[in-house]
Amino acid sequence: MSIGKIIFMIFSIVFTILILLFGARYDLIGWINATFSSGIILFGVGILIYVSGEGIFDIAIFGTKKFFKSIFSRNNNMGSYYEYHVERSEREKIPVGIILFTGLIYMGISFLLLYIFYH
């Protein structure tokens, strides 16, 4: 297991504990809320990172950068969208499998706890 995965797992556990503390409810319902909230947030962030890596937001990012550079910078030499897209597609993509998997695991745990609560 790589160091990045270990750091991410520690981050996700700390994130769940922070949600539990913020909710100020420490019974089974509090744990259900904390695990589901952190699971859905992690899964959503994973989906956003995946679609961003696939280039869904490239045109919006390029347009925003070009707009602000034209207003605030004297050097407005960004090139064309095609050059920007090729440059971004050559970058290494962020592996999102661990983020999506962890989000699904957390949501699964919350559904299991919810089942235990109602039975």
The first five atom37 places (N, CA, C, CB, O) and aatype in JSON, in Angstrom:
{
  "aatype": [12, 15, 9, 7, 11, 9, 9, 13, 12, 9, 13, 15, 9, 19, 13, 16, 9, 10, 9, 10, 10, 13, 7, 0, 1, 18, 3, 10, 9, 7, 17, 9, 2, 0, 16, 13, 15, 15, 7, 9, 9, 10, 13, 7, 19, 7, 9, 10, 9, 18, 19, 15, 7, 6, 7, 9, 13, 3, 9, 0, 9, 13, 7, 16, 11, 11, 13, 13, 11, 15, 9, 13, 15, 1, 2, 2, 2, 12, 7, 15, 18, 18, 6, 18, 8, 19, 6, 1, 15, 6, 1, 6, 11, 9, 14, 19, 7, 9, 9, 10, 13, 16, 7, 10, 9, 18, 12, 7, 9, 15, 13, 10, 10, 10, 18, 9, 13, 18, 8],
  "atom_mask": [
    [1, 1, 1, 1, 1],
    [1, 1, 1, 1, 1],
    [1, 1, 1, 1, 1],
    [1, 1, 1, 0, 1],
    [1, 1, 1, 1, 1],
    [1, 1, 1, 1, 1],
    [1, 1, 1, 1, 1],
    [1, 1, 1, 1, 1],
    [1, 1, 1, 1, 1],
    [1, 1, 1, 1, 1],
    [1, 1, 1, 1, 1],
    [1, 1, 1, 1, 1],
    [1, 1, 1, 1, 1],
    [1, 1, 1, 1, 1],
    [1, 1, 1, 1, 1],
    [1, 1, 1, 1, 1],
    [1, 1, 1, 1, 1],
    [1, 1, 1, 1, 1],
    [1, 1, 1, 1, 1],
    [1, 1, 1, 1, 1],
    [1, 1, 1, 1, 1],
    [1, 1, 1, 1, 1],
    [1, 1, 1, 0, 1],
    [1, 1, 1, 1, 1],
    [1, 1, 1, 1, 1],
    [1, 1, 1, 1, 1],
    [1, 1, 1, 1, 1],
    [1, 1, 1, 1, 1],
    [1, 1, 1, 1, 1],
    [1, 1, 1, 0, 1],
    [1, 1, 1, 1, 1],
    [1, 1, 1, 1, 1],
    [1, 1, 1, 1, 1],
    [1, 1, 1, 1, 1],
    [1, 1, 1, 1, 1],
    [1, 1, 1, 1, 1],
    [1, 1, 1, 1, 1],
    [1, 1, 1, 1, 1],
    [1, 1, 1, 0, 1],
    [1, 1, 1, 1, 1],
    [1, 1, 1, 1, 1],
    [1, 1, 1, 1, 1],
    [1, 1, 1, 1, 1],
    [1, 1, 1, 0, 1],
    [1, 1, 1, 1, 1],
    [1, 1, 1, 0, 1],
    [1, 1, 1, 1, 1],
    [1, 1, 1, 1, 1],
    [1, 1, 1, 1, 1],
    [1, 1, 1, 1, 1],
    [1, 1, 1, 1, 1],
    [1, 1, 1, 1, 1],
    [1, 1, 1, 0, 1],
    [1, 1, 1, 1, 1],
    [1, 1, 1, 0, 1],
    [1, 1, 1, 1, 1],
    [1, 1, 1, 1, 1],
    [1, 1, 1, 1, 1],
    [1, 1, 1, 1, 1],
    [1, 1, 1, 1, 1],
    [1, 1, 1, 1, 1],
    [1, 1, 1, 1, 1],
    [1, 1, 1, 0, 1],
    [1, 1, 1, 1, 1],
    [1, 1, 1, 1, 1],
    [1, 1, 1, 1, 1],
    [1, 1, 1, 1, 1],
    [1, 1, 1, 1, 1],
    [1, 1, 1, 1, 1],
    [1, 1, 1, 1, 1],
    [1, 1, 1, 1, 1],
    [1, 1, 1, 1, 1],
    [1, 1, 1, 1, 1],
    [1, 1, 1, 1, 1],
    [1, 1, 1, 1, 1],
    [1, 1, 1, 1, 1],
    [1, 1, 1, 1, 1],
    [1, 1, 1, 1, 1],
    [1, 1, 1, 0, 1],
    [1, 1, 1, 1, 1],
    [1, 1, 1, 1, 1],
    [1, 1, 1, 1, 1],
    [1, 1, 1, 1, 1],
    [1, 1, 1, 1, 1],
    [1, 1, 1, 1, 1],
    [1, 1, 1, 1, 1],
    [1, 1, 1, 1, 1],
    [1, 1, 1, 1, 1],
    [1, 1, 1, 1, 1],
    [1, 1, 1, 1, 1],
    [1, 1, 1, 1, 1],
    [1, 1, 1, 1, 1],
    [1, 1, 1, 1, 1],
    [1, 1, 1, 1, 1],
    [1, 1, 1, 1, 1],
    [1, 1, 1, 1, 1],
    [1, 1, 1, 0, 1],
    [1, 1, 1, 1, 1],
    [1, 1, 1, 1, 1],
    [1, 1, 1, 1, 1],
    [1, 1, 1, 1, 1],
    [1, 1, 1, 1, 1],
    [1, 1, 1, 0, 1],
    [1, 1, 1, 1, 1],
    [1, 1, 1, 1, 1],
    [1, 1, 1, 1, 1],
    [1, 1, 1, 1, 1],
    [1, 1, 1, 0, 1],
    [1, 1, 1, 1, 1],
    [1, 1, 1, 1, 1],
    [1, 1, 1, 1, 1],
    [1, 1, 1, 1, 1],
    [1, 1, 1, 1, 1],
    [1, 1, 1, 1, 1],
    [1, 1, 1, 1, 1],
    [1, 1, 1, 1, 1],
    [1, 1, 1, 1, 1],
    [1, 1, 1, 1, 1],
    [1, 1, 1, 1, 1]
  ],
  "atom_positions": [
    [[0.86, -1.18, 0.0], [0.0, 0.0, 0.0], [0.9, 1.24, 0.0], [-0.97, 0.0, 1.24], [1.85, 1.33, 0.78]],
    [[0.6, 2.17, -0.86], [1.44, 3.36, -0.99], [1.17, 4.36, 0.13], [1.21, 4.02, -2.35], [0.14, 4.28, 0.81]],
    [[2.08, 5.27, 0.32], [1.96, 6.28, 1.37], [0.78, 7.21, 1.1], [3.26, 7.09, 1.49], [0.14, 7.69, 2.04]],
    [[0.49, 7.47, -0.18], [-0.64, 8.33, -0.52], [-1.96, 7.72, -0.09], [0.0, 0.0, 0.0], [-2.85, 8.42, 0.4]],
    [[-2.1, 6.4, -0.27], [-3.33, 5.72, 0.14], [-3.48, 5.72, 1.65], [-3.35, 4.28, -0.38], [-4.59, 5.89, 2.17]],
    [[-2.38, 5.54, 2.36], [-2.43, 5.56, 3.83], [-2.83, 6.95, 4.32], [-1.07, 5.14, 4.43], [-3.65, 7.08, 5.22]],
    [[-2.24, 7.98, 3.73], [-2.59, 9.35, 4.11], [-4.05, 9.63, 3.81], [-1.69, 10.37, 3.37], [-4.73, 10.28, 4.61]],
    [[-4.54, 9.16, 2.67], [-5.95, 9.38, 2.34], [-6.87, 8.65, 3.31], [-6.23, 8.92, 0.92], [-7.89, 9.21, 3.72]],
    [[-6.54, 7.43, 3.7], [-7.36, 6.69, 4.66], [-7.39, 7.41, 6.01], [-6.84, 5.25, 4.84], [-8.45, 7.51, 6.64]],
    [[-6.25, 7.92, 6.46], [-6.21, 8.67, 7.71], [-7.05, 9.93, 7.59], [-4.75, 9.03, 8.1], [-7.79, 10.28, 8.51]],
    [[-6.94, 10.61, 6.45], [-7.75, 11.81, 6.22], [-9.24, 11.49, 6.27], [-7.39, 12.44, 4.87], [-10.02, 12.24, 6.86]],
    [[-9.65, 10.38, 5.66], [-11.07, 10.06, 5.64], [-11.59, 9.7, 7.03], [-11.34, 8.89, 4.68], [-12.72, 10.04, 7.37]],
    [[-10.78, 9.05, 7.84], [-11.18, 8.74, 9.21], [-11.28, 10.01, 10.03], [-10.19, 7.76, 9.87], [-12.25, 10.19, 10.78]],
    [[-10.3, 10.9, 9.91], [-10.35, 12.18, 10.63], [-11.55, 13.0, 10.17], [-9.04, 12.97, 10.41], [-12.2, 13.65, 10.99]],
    [[-11.85, 12.98, 8.88], [-13.0, 13.7, 8.34], [-14.3, 13.18, 8.95], [-13.04, 13.58, 6.81], [-15.18, 13.97, 9.3]],
    [[-14.43, 11.86, 9.07], [-15.62, 11.27, 9.68], [-15.73, 11.67, 11.14], [-15.59, 9.74, 9.55], [-16.83, 11.99, 11.61]],
    [[-14.64, 11.66, 11.86], [-14.66, 12.05, 13.28], [-15.02, 13.52, 13.42], [-13.3, 11.77, 13.94], [-15.76, 13.89, 14.34]],
    [[-14.52, 14.37, 12.53], [-14.89, 15.79, 12.59], [-16.38, 15.99, 12.33], [-14.07, 16.59, 11.57], [-17.01, 16.83, 12.99]],
    [[-16.94, 15.25, 11.4], [-18.39, 15.35, 11.16], [-19.15, 14.86, 12.37], [-18.79, 14.54, 9.91], [-20.18, 15.44, 12.73]],
    [[-18.66, 13.8, 13.01], [-19.3, 13.29, 14.22], [-19.25, 14.33, 15.34], [-18.62, 11.99, 14.68], [-20.24, 14.53, 16.04]],
    [[-18.11, 14.99, 15.51], [-17.99, 16.02, 16.54], [-18.84, 17.24, 16.22], [-16.53, 16.43, 16.7], [-19.44, 17.83, 17.12]],
    [[-18.89, 17.62, 14.95], [-19.69, 18.77, 14.56], [-21.18, 18.52, 14.77], [-19.42, 19.13, 13.09], [-21.92, 19.43, 15.13]],
    [[-21.62, 17.29, 14.55], [-23.02, 16.93, 14.77], [-23.39, 16.86, 16.23], [0.0, 0.0, 0.0], [-24.57, 16.94, 16.58]],
    [[-22.39, 16.71, 17.1], [-22.58, 16.65, 18.56], [-23.6, 15.59, 18.95], [-23.02, 18.02, 19.09], [-24.36, 15.77, 19.91]],
    [[-23.61, 14.5, 18.22], [-24.48, 13.38, 18.55], [-23.63, 12.13, 18.44], [-25.75, 13.32, 17.6], [-23.1, 11.83, 17.37]],
    [[-23.5, 11.4, 19.55], [-22.54, 10.31, 19.6], [-23.2, 8.94, 19.71], [-21.62, 10.51, 20.77], [-22.52, 7.95, 19.97]],
    [[-24.5, 8.87, 19.49], [-25.18, 7.58, 19.49], [-25.12, 6.97, 18.09], [-26.65, 7.74, 19.96], [-24.37, 7.44, 17.23]],
    [[-25.9, 5.92, 17.87], [-25.86, 5.23, 16.59], [-26.29, 6.13, 15.43], [-26.74, 4.0, 16.63], [-25.73, 6.05, 14.34]],
    [[-27.28, 6.97, 15.67], [-27.72, 7.9, 14.62], [-26.6, 8.87, 14.25], [-28.98, 8.68, 15.08], [-26.43, 9.2, 13.08]],
    [[-25.84, 9.33, 15.23], [-24.71, 10.21, 14.95], [-23.67, 9.53, 14.07], [0.0, 0.0, 0.0], [-23.13, 10.15, 13.15]],
    [[-23.38, 8.26, 14.35], [-22.43, 7.51, 13.53], [-22.97, 7.28, 12.13], [-22.1, 6.18, 14.19], [-22.22, 7.33, 11.15]],
    [[-24.28, 7.02, 12.03], [-24.9, 6.85, 10.7], [-24.76, 8.14, 9.9], [-26.39, 6.45, 10.83], [-24.37, 8.11, 8.73]],
    [[-25.08, 9.25, 10.53], [-24.97, 10.54, 9.84], [-23.53, 10.85, 9.43], [-25.51, 11.66, 10.74], [-23.29, 11.32, 8.32]],
    [[-22.58, 10.58, 10.33], [-21.18, 10.89, 10.04], [-20.64, 10.03, 8.9], [-20.32, 10.69, 11.3], [-19.96, 10.54, 8.01]],
    [[-20.93, 8.73, 8.93], [-20.4, 7.87, 7.88], [-21.06, 8.14, 6.53], [-20.58, 6.39, 8.25], [-20.39, 8.13, 5.5]],
    [[-22.37, 8.4, 6.54], [-23.03, 8.68, 5.26], [-22.57, 10.03, 4.7], [-24.56, 8.67, 5.43], [-22.31, 10.14, 3.5]],
    [[-22.48, 11.05, 5.56], [-22.05, 12.37, 5.09], [-20.65, 12.33, 4.5], [-22.11, 13.39, 6.23], [-20.41, 12.85, 3.42]],
    [[-19.72, 11.71, 5.22], [-18.36, 11.65, 4.69], [-18.29, 10.76, 3.46], [-17.39, 11.13, 5.77], [-17.51, 11.03, 2.55]],
    [[-19.08, 9.7, 3.41], [-19.1, 8.83, 2.23], [-19.61, 9.54, 1.0], [0.0, 0.0, 0.0], [-19.02, 9.42, -0.08]],
    [[-20.7, 10.28, 1.13], [-21.27, 10.96, -0.03], [-20.36, 12.11, -0.48], [-22.68, 11.5, 0.29], [-20.25, 12.39, -1.68]],
    [[-19.71, 12.78, 0.47], [-18.78, 13.86, 0.11], [-17.55, 13.28, -0.61], [-18.34, 14.65, 1.37], [-17.13, 13.82, -1.63]],
    [[-16.99, 12.2, -0.08], [-15.84, 11.58, -0.73], [-16.2, 11.06, -2.12], [-15.29, 10.43, 0.13], [-15.43, 11.24, -3.07]],
    [[-17.35, 10.43, -2.25], [-17.78, 9.92, -3.56], [-17.99, 11.07, -4.54], [-19.06, 9.09, -3.41], [-17.6, 10.98, -5.7]],
    [[-18.62, 12.15, -4.08], [-18.85, 13.3, -4.95], [-17.56, 13.97, -5.39], [0.0, 0.0, 0.0], [-17.42, 14.35, -6.56]],
    [[-16.62, 14.11, -4.47], [-15.32, 14.69, -4.82], [-14.59, 13.78, -5.82], [-14.45, 14.9, -3.55], [-13.96, 14.27, -6.76]],
    [[-14.69, 12.47, -5.61], [-14.07, 11.53, -6.55], [-14.65, 11.65, -7.95], [0.0, 0.0, 0.0], [-13.91, 11.62, -8.93]],
    [[-15.97, 11.77, -8.04], [-16.62, 11.94, -9.35], [-16.17, 13.24, -10.0], [-18.17, 11.91, -9.2], [-15.87, 13.27, -11.2]],
    [[-16.11, 14.33, -9.22], [-15.68, 15.61, -9.79], [-14.23, 15.56, -10.27], [-15.84, 16.73, -8.75], [-13.91, 16.11, -11.33]],
    [[-13.36, 14.92, -9.51], [-11.97, 14.79, -9.93], [-11.87, 13.96, -11.2], [-11.11, 14.15, -8.81], [-11.08, 14.27, -12.1]],
    [[-12.67, 12.9, -11.29], [-12.65, 12.05, -12.49], [-13.09, 12.82, -13.73], [-13.54, 10.83, -12.29], [-12.41, 12.79, -14.75]],
    [[-14.24, 13.5, -13.64], [-14.73, 14.21, -14.83], [-13.83, 15.39, -15.18], [-16.17, 14.69, -14.61], [-13.7, 15.74, -16.36]],
    [[-13.21, 16.0, -14.19], [-12.26, 17.08, -14.47], [-11.03, 16.53, -15.19], [-11.85, 17.79, -13.18], [-10.51, 17.16, -16.12]],
    [[-10.57, 15.37, -14.77], [-9.42, 14.75, -15.42], [-9.72, 14.31, -16.84], [0.0, 0.0, 0.0], [-8.81, 14.22, -17.66]],
    [[-10.98, 14.03, -17.14], [-11.37, 13.65, -18.49], [-11.55, 14.85, -19.41], [-12.66, 12.85, -18.45], [-11.73, 14.68, -20.62]],
    [[-11.51, 16.07, -18.87], [-11.55, 17.27, -19.7], [-12.92, 17.92, -19.82], [0.0, 0.0, 0.0], [-13.12, 18.75, -20.71]],
    [[-13.85, 17.58, -18.96], [-15.19, 18.14, -19.03], [-15.18, 19.66, -18.79], [-16.12, 17.45, -18.02], [-15.92, 20.4, -19.42]],
    [[-14.33, 20.1, -17.88], [-14.31, 21.51, -17.5], [-13.24, 22.32, -18.22], [-14.11, 21.63, -16.02], [-13.04, 23.49, -17.88]],
    [[-12.55, 21.74, -19.19], [-11.43, 22.42, -19.84], [-11.83, 23.75, -20.48], [-10.84, 21.52, -20.9], [-11.12, 24.74, -20.31]],
    [[-12.93, 23.79, -21.19], [-13.32, 25.02, -21.88], [-13.68, 26.11, -20.88], [-14.5, 24.76, -22.82], [-13.38, 27.28, -21.1]],
    [[-14.33, 25.74, -19.77], [-14.69, 26.73, -18.76], [-13.45, 27.26, -18.05], [-15.67, 26.13, -17.74], [-13.35, 28.46, -17.79]],
    [[-12.52, 26.39, -17.74], [-11.28, 26.81, -17.08], [-10.46, 27.7, -18.01], [-10.45, 25.58, -16.64], [-9.93, 28.73, -17.59]],
    [[-10.35, 27.3, -19.28], [-9.6, 28.1, -20.25], [-10.22, 29.48, -20.41], [-9.55, 27.38, -21.61], [-9.51, 30.48, -20.4]],
    [[-11.53, 29.54, -20.56], [-12.21, 30.83, -20.73], [-12.05, 31.73, -19.52], [0.0, 0.0, 0.0], [-11.84, 32.93, -19.66]],
    [[-12.16, 31.15, -18.32], [-12.01, 31.94, -17.1], [-10.59, 32.47, -16.96], [-12.38, 31.09, -15.87], [-10.39, 33.64, -16.64]],
    [[-9.6, 31.62, -17.21], [-8.21, 32.07, -17.13], [-7.92, 33.16, -18.15], [-7.25, 30.89, -17.35], [-7.28, 34.16, -17.83]],
    [[-8.41, 32.98, -19.37], [-8.16, 33.97, -20.42], [-8.83, 35.3, -20.07], [-8.67, 33.46, -21.78], [-8.26, 36.36, -20.29]],
    [[-10.06, 35.23, -19.52], [-10.78, 36.44, -19.14], [-10.02, 37.21, -18.06], [-12.18, 36.09, -18.64], [-9.81, 38.42, -18.19]],
    [[-9.61, 36.52, -17.0], [-8.93, 37.22, -15.91], [-7.53, 37.68, -16.31], [-8.84, 36.32, -14.69], [-7.07, 38.72, -15.84]],
    [[-6.85, 36.93, -17.17], [-5.55, 37.4, -17.65], [-5.7, 38.64, -18.52], [-4.84, 36.3, -18.43], [-4.83, 39.51, -18.5]],
    [[-6.79, 38.73, -19.27], [-6.99, 39.92, -20.11], [-7.3, 41.15, -19.27], [-8.11, 39.68, -21.12], [-7.01, 42.27, -19.68]],
    [[-7.88, 40.95, -18.1], [-8.22, 42.08, -17.23], [-7.03, 42.48, -16.35], [-9.43, 41.74, -16.36], [-6.7, 43.66, -16.26]],
    [[-6.39, 41.5, -15.7], [-5.41, 41.8, -14.66], [-3.96, 41.66, -15.08], [-5.66, 40.92, -13.51], [-3.07, 42.08, -14.34]],
    [[-3.68, 41.1, -16.23], [-2.3, 40.87, -16.62], [-1.98, 41.6, -17.91], [-2.02, 39.37, -16.77], [-2.82, 41.73, -18.8]],
    [[-0.77, 42.07, -17.99], [-0.34, 42.72, -19.22], [0.07, 41.67, -20.25], [0.83, 43.69, -18.95], [0.01, 41.92, -21.46]],
    [[0.5, 40.52, -19.77], [0.91, 39.45, -20.66], [-0.29, 38.52, -20.9], [2.12, 38.66, -20.06], [-0.54, 37.61, -20.11]],
    [[-1.01, 38.76, -21.97], [-2.21, 37.99, -22.28], [-1.9, 36.95, -23.36], [-3.35, 38.91, -22.74], [-2.69, 36.76, -24.29]],
    [[-0.78, 36.29, -23.24], [-0.33, 35.36, -24.26], [-0.58, 33.93, -23.81], [1.17, 35.58, -24.57], [0.35, 33.22, -23.42]],
    [[-1.84, 33.48, -23.86], [-2.19, 32.13, -23.43], [-2.18, 31.12, -24.56], [-3.54, 32.14, -22.78], [-2.06, 29.92, -24.31]],
    [[-2.31, 31.55, -25.76], [-2.4, 30.62, -26.87], [-3.85, 30.23, -27.13], [0.0, 0.0, 0.0], [-4.78, 30.84, -26.62]],
    [[-4.0, 29.21, -27.95], [-5.35, 28.8, -28.33], [-5.89, 27.74, -27.37], [-5.37, 28.26, -29.78], [-5.15, 27.18, -26.55]],
    [[-7.18, 27.49, -27.49], [-7.8, 26.45, -26.66], [-7.23, 25.08, -27.02], [-9.34, 26.46, -26.85], [-7.05, 24.24, -26.13]],
    [[-6.96, 24.85, -28.28], [-6.41, 23.56, -28.69], [-5.08, 23.28, -27.99], [-6.21, 23.53, -30.22], [-4.86, 22.18, -27.5]],
    [[-4.19, 24.28, -27.94], [-2.91, 24.12, -27.26], [-3.12, 23.85, -25.77], [-2.03, 25.36, -27.45], [-2.44, 23.0, -25.19]],
    [[-4.06, 24.57, -25.17], [-4.36, 24.38, -23.75], [-4.88, 22.97, -23.51], [-5.39, 25.43, -23.27], [-4.48, 22.31, -22.55]],
    [[-5.77, 22.5, -24.37], [-6.36, 21.17, -24.21], [-5.31, 20.07, -24.37], [-7.49, 20.97, -25.23], [-5.31, 19.1, -23.61]],
    [[-4.43, 20.22, -25.34], [-3.37, 19.23, -25.54], [-2.44, 19.21, -24.33], [-2.57, 19.54, -26.83], [-2.03, 18.14, -23.88]],
    [[-2.1, 20.38, -23.81], [-1.22, 20.47, -22.64], [-1.86, 19.79, -21.43], [-0.9, 21.93, -22.32], [-1.18, 19.07, -20.69]],
    [[-3.15, 20.03, -21.21], [-3.84, 19.42, -20.07], [-4.02, 17.92, -20.24], [-5.2, 20.07, -19.87], [-3.98, 17.18, -19.26]],
    [[-4.21, 17.46, -21.46], [-4.41, 16.03, -21.67], [-3.12, 15.24, -21.51], [-4.99, 15.78, -23.05], [-3.16, 14.03, -21.28]],
    [[-1.98, 15.91, -21.63], [-0.69, 15.24, -21.45], [-0.31, 15.08, -19.98], [0.39, 16.0, -22.17], [0.59, 14.32, -19.65]],
    [[-1.0, 15.8, -19.1], [-0.7, 15.68, -17.68], [-1.13, 14.33, -17.14], [-1.38, 16.81, -16.89], [-2.05, 13.69, -17.66]],
    [[-0.46, 13.9, -16.08], [-0.81, 12.64, -15.44], [-2.15, 12.79, -14.7], [0.3, 12.18, -14.46], [-2.36, 13.77, -13.99]],
    [[-3.02, 11.82, -14.88], [-4.34, 11.88, -14.26], [-4.26, 11.4, -12.81], [-5.36, 11.04, -15.05], [-3.47, 10.52, -12.48]],
    [[-5.08, 11.99, -11.98], [-5.14, 11.62, -10.57], [-5.92, 10.31, -10.44], [-5.79, 12.75, -9.72], [-7.02, 10.21, -10.97]],
    [[-5.36, 9.31, -9.75], [-6.12, 8.07, -9.56], [-7.28, 8.3, -8.58], [-5.19, 6.93, -9.05], [-7.05, 8.67, -7.43]],
    [[-8.48, 8.08, -9.04], [-9.66, 8.37, -8.21], [-10.32, 7.11, -7.68], [-10.66, 9.17, -8.99], [-11.3, 7.19, -6.94]],
    [[-9.81, 5.95, -8.05], [-10.43, 4.7, -7.61], [-10.5, 4.58, -6.1], [0.0, 0.0, 0.0], [-11.52, 4.14, -5.57]],
    [[-9.44, 4.96, -5.41], [-9.43, 4.85, -3.95], [-10.44, 5.8, -3.32], [-8.03, 5.13, -3.4], [-11.05, 5.47, -2.3]],
    [[-10.61, 6.98, -3.9], [-11.57, 7.94, -3.36], [-12.99, 7.43, -3.55], [-11.41, 9.32, -4.04], [-13.8, 7.47, -2.61]],
    [[-13.31, 6.95, -4.74], [-14.65, 6.41, -5.0], [-14.92, 5.17, -4.15], [-14.8, 6.06, -6.49], [-16.01, 5.03, -3.59]],
    [[-13.94, 4.29, -4.05], [-14.11, 3.07, -3.27], [-14.33, 3.39, -1.79], [-12.89, 2.16, -3.43], [-15.19, 2.79, -1.15]],
    [[-13.55, 4.32, -1.25], [-13.71, 4.7, 0.15], [-15.08, 5.32, 0.39], [-12.61, 5.66, 0.58], [-15.72, 5.03, 1.4]],
    [[-15.53, 6.17, -0.52], [-16.86, 6.76, -0.38], [-17.95, 5.71, -0.38], [0.0, 0.0, 0.0], [-18.88, 5.78, 0.42]],
    [[-17.82, 4.72, -1.27], [-18.81, 3.63, -1.31], [-18.76, 2.78, -0.04], [-18.57, 2.75, -2.53], [-19.8, 2.35, 0.46]],
    [[-17.57, 2.53, 0.47], [-17.44, 1.76, 1.71], [-18.11, 2.5, 2.87], [-15.95, 1.49, 2.04], [-18.84, 1.89, 3.65]],
    [[-17.86, 3.79, 2.98], [-18.48, 4.58, 4.04], [-20.0, 4.58, 3.92], [-17.95, 6.01, 4.02], [-20.7, 4.47, 4.93]],
    [[-20.52, 4.72, 2.71], [-21.97, 4.68, 2.53], [-22.52, 3.3, 2.85], [-22.35, 5.09, 1.09], [-23.61, 3.18, 3.42]],
    [[-21.78, 2.25, 2.49], [-22.2, 0.89, 2.84], [-22.24, 0.68, 4.34], [0.0, 0.0, 0.0], [-23.16, 0.05, 4.86]],
    [[-21.24, 1.2, 5.04], [-21.23, 1.11, 6.5], [-22.42, 1.84, 7.09], [-19.92, 1.68, 7.08], [-23.06, 1.36, 8.03]],
    [[-22.73, 3.01, 6.54], [-23.88, 3.77, 7.07], [-25.18, 3.02, 6.83], [-23.94, 5.16, 6.44], [-26.06, 3.04, 7.69]],
    [[-25.34, 2.37, 5.67], [-26.56, 1.6, 5.42], [-26.64, 0.38, 6.33], [-26.61, 1.15, 3.95], [-27.72, 0.01, 6.78]],
    [[-25.5, -0.24, 6.62], [-25.47, -1.36, 7.55], [-25.87, -0.91, 8.95], [-24.07, -2.01, 7.58], [-26.65, -1.57, 9.62]],
    [[-25.33, 0.22, 9.4], [-25.71, 0.76, 10.7], [-27.18, 1.16, 10.74], [-24.83, 1.97, 11.05], [-27.84, 0.98, 11.77]],
    [[-27.69, 1.68, 9.65], [-29.11, 2.03, 9.58], [-29.98, 0.79, 9.66], [-29.4, 2.8, 8.28], [-31.03, 0.8, 10.31]],
    [[-29.56, -0.28, 9.02], [-30.29, -1.55, 9.11], [-30.29, -2.06, 10.54], [-29.67, -2.6, 8.16], [-31.32, -2.51, 11.04]],
    [[-29.14, -1.99, 11.2], [-29.05, -2.41, 12.61], [-29.94, -1.54, 13.48], [-27.59, -2.34, 13.11], [-30.57, -2.05, 14.41]],
    [[-30.0, -0.26, 13.2], [-30.81, 0.65, 14.01], [-32.3, 0.31, 13.92], [-30.59, 2.09, 13.55], [-33.0, 0.35, 14.93]],
    [[-32.77, -0.04, 12.74], [-34.2, -0.29, 12.56], [-34.6, -1.74, 12.85], [-34.6, 0.07, 11.17], [-35.79, -2.05, 12.85]],
    [[-33.64, -2.63, 13.08], [-34.0, -4.02, 13.38], [-33.47, -4.44, 14.7], [-33.5, -4.96, 12.32], [-33.68, -5.58, 15.12]]
  ]
}
